[in-house]
Short mmCIF file of C-alpha atoms and ligand atoms in Angstrom, two decimals:
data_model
loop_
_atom_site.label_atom_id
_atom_site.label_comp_id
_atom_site.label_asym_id
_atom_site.label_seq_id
_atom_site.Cartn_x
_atom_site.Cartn_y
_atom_site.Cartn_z
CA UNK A 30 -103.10 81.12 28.65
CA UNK A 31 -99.73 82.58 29.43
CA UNK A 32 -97.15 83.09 26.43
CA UNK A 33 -93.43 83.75 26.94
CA UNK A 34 -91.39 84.89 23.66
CA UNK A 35 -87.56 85.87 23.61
CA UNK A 36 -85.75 87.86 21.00
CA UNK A 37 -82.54 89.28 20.49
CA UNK A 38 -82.00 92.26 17.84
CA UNK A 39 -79.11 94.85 16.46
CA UNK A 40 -79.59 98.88 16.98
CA UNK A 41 -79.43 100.80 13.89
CA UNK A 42 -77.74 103.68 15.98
CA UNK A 43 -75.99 103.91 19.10
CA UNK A 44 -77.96 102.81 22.23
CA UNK A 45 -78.02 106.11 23.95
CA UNK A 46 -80.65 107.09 26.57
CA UNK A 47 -82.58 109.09 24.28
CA UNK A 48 -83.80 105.68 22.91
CA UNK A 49 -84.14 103.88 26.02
CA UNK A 50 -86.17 106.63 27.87
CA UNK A 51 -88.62 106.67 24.50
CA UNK A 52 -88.83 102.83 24.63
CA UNK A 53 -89.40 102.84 28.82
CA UNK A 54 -92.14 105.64 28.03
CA UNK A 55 -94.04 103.39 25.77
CA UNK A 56 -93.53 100.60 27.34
CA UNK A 57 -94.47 101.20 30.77
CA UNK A 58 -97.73 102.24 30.06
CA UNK A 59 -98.70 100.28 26.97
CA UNK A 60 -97.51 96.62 28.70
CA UNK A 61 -99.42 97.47 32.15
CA UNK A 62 -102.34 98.01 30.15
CA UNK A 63 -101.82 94.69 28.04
CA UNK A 64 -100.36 92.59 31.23
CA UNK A 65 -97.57 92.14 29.51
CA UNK A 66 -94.21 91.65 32.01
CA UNK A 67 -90.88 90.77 30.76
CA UNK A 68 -87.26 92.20 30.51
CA UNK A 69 -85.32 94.35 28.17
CA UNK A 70 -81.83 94.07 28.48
CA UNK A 71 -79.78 96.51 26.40
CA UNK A 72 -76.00 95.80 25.62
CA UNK A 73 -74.79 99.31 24.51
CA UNK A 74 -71.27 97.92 23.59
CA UNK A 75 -72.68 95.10 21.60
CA UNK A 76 -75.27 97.32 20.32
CA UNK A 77 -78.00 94.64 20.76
CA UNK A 78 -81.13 93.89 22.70
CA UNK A 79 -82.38 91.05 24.24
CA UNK A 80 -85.99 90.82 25.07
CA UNK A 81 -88.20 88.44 26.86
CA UNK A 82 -92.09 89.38 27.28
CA UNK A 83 -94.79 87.27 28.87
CA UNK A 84 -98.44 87.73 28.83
CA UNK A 85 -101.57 86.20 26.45
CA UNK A 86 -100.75 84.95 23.56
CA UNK A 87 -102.85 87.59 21.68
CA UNK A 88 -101.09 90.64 23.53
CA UNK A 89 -97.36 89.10 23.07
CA UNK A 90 -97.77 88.29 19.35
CA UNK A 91 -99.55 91.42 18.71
CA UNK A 92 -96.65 93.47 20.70
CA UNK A 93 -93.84 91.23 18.90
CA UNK A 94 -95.21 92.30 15.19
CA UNK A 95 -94.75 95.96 16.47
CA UNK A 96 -91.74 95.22 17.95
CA UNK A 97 -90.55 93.70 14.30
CA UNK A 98 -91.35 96.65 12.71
CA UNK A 99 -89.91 99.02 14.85
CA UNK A 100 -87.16 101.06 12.70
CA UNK A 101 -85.37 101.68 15.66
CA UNK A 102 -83.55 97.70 15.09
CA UNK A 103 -82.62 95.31 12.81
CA UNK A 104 -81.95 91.68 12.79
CA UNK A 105 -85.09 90.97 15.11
CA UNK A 106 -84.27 87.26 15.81
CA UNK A 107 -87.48 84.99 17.29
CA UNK A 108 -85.28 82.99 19.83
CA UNK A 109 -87.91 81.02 21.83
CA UNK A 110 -91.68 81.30 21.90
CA UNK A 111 -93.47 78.82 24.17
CA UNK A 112 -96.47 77.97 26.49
CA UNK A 113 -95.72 79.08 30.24
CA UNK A 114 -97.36 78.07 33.45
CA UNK A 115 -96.09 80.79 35.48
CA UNK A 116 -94.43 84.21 34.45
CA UNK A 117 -90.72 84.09 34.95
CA UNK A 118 -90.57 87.87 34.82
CA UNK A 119 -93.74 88.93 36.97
CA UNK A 120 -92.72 92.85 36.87
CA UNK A 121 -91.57 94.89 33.69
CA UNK A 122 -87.84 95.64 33.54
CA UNK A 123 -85.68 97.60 31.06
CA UNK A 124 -82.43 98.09 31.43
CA UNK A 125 -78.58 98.38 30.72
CA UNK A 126 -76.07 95.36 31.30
CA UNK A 127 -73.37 96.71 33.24
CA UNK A 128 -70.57 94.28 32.00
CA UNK A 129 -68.33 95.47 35.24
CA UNK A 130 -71.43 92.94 37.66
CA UNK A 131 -71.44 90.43 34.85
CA UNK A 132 -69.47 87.25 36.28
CA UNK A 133 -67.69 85.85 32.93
CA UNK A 134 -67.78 82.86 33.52
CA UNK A 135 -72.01 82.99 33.69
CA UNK A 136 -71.52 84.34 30.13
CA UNK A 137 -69.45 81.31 29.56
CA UNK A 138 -71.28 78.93 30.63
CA UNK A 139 -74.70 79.56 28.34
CA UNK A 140 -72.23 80.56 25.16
CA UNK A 141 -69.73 79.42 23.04
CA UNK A 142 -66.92 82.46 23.87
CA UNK A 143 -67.30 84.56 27.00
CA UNK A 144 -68.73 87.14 24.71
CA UNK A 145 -72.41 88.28 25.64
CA UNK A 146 -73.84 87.41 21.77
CA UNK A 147 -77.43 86.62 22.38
CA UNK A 148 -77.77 85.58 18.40
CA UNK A 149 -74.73 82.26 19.27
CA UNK A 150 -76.94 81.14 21.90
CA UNK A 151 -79.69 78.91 21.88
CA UNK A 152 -83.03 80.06 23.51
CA UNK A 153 -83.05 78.54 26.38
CA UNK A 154 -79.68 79.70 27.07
CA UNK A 155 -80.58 83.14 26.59
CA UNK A 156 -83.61 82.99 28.99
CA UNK A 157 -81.20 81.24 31.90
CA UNK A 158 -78.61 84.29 30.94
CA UNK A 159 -81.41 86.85 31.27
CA UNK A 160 -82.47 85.35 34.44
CA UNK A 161 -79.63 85.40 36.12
CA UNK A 162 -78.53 88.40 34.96
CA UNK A 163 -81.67 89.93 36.13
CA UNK A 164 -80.82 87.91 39.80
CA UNK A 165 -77.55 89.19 39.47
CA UNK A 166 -78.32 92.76 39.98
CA UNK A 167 -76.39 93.43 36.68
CA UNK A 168 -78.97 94.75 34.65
CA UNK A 169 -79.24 98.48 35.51
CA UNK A 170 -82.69 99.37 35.77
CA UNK A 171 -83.29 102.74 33.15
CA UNK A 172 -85.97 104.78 34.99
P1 LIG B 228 -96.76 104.14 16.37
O1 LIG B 228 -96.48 104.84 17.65
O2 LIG B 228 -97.90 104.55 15.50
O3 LIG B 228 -95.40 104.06 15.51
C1 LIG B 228 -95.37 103.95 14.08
C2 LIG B 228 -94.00 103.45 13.64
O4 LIG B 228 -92.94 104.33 14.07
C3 LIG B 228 -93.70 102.11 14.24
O5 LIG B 228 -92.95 101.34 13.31
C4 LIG B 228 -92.85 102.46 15.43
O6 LIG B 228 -92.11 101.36 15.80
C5 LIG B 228 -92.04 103.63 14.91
N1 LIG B 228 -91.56 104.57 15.97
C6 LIG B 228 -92.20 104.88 17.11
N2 LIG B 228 -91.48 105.78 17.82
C7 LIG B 228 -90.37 106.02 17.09
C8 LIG B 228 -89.23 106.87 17.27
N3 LIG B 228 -89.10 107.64 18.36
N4 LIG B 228 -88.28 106.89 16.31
C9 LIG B 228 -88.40 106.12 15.20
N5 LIG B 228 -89.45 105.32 14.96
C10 LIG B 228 -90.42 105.26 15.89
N6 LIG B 228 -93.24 98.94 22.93
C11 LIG B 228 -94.04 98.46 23.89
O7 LIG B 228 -95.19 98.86 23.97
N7 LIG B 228 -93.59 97.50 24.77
C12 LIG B 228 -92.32 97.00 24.72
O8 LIG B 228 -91.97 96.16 25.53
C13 LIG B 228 -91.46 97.50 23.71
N8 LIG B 228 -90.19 97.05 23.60
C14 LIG B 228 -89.39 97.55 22.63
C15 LIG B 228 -88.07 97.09 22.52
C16 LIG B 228 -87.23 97.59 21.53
C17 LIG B 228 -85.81 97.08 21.44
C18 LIG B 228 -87.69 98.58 20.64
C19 LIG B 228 -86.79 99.15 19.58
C20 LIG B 228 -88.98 99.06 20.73
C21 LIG B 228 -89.85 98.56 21.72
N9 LIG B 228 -91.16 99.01 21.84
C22 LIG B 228 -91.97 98.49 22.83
C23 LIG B 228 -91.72 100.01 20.94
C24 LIG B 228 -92.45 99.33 19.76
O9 LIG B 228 -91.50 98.81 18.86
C25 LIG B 228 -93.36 100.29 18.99
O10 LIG B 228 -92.69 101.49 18.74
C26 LIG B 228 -94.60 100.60 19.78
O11 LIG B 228 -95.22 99.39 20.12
C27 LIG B 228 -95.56 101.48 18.98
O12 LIG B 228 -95.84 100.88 17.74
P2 LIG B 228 -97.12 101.24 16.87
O13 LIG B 228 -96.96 100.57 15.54
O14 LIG B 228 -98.36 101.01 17.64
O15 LIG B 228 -96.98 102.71 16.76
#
């Protein structure tokens, strides 16, 4: 049974690519083993992350408690967890949010302020944002 679980989070230091490149390493090979697919959208001048990952429900919680412990973040914030039928992220993709492709008023229309906060936004709003911005083109893959 597919799984799909959003969360948004604050880095303790600057999101540099030191961090990200660690965090692809891992990742890449650790979620292809676990089929776990997803996003990881980093927003270096919010300093926050906003993850979605899909897979079993075993593999997603047990990646999610690693996640939470991670000392890398803070504030890990459970947004949405639900059943899925299909994977709405059928690849693995990490990257940066270029603000400069972001369209505003997308922002605007899933949030209260055209601010991208994921932690003032619902989660179903945050999965439509990550979608689109994923569509969008304006999250930068990190490879
Ligand atoms: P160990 O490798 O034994 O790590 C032990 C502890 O050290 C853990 O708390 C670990 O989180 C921490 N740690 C590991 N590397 C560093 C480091 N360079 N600096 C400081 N502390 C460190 N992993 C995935 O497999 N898939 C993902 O999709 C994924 N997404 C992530 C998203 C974010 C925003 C962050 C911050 C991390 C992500 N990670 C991901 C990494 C994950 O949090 C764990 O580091 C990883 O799963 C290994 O955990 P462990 O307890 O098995 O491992």
């Amino acid at each position: 049974m597919l799984t799909r679980l959003l969360y948004a989070s604050r880095a303790v230091a600057a999101i540099d690519d030191a961090l990200l490149k660690a965090i692809l390493e891992r990742s890449r090979t650790h979620n292809l083993e676990h089929g776990i697919t997803g996003v990881l959208c980093a927003h270096p001048e919010g300093n926050v992350f906003l993850q979605a990952l899909e897979g079993s429900r075993a593999a997603v919680n047990a990646l999610y408690v690693a996640i939470a412990r991670d000392p890398r973040h803070r504030d890990v914030t459970l947004l949405a967890y639900d059943e899925a039928d299909e994977r709405r992220f059928p690849s693995w993709l990490m990257g940066v949010v270029d603000l400069g492709r972001v369209n505003r008023r997308s922002i605007l229309r899933y949030s209260e302020r055209a601010v991208l906060d994921p932690f003032a936004m619902s989660g179903r709003s945050a999965l439509a944002l990550l979608e689109e911005l994923t569509s969008s083109g304006a999250i930068v893959s990190h490879e």
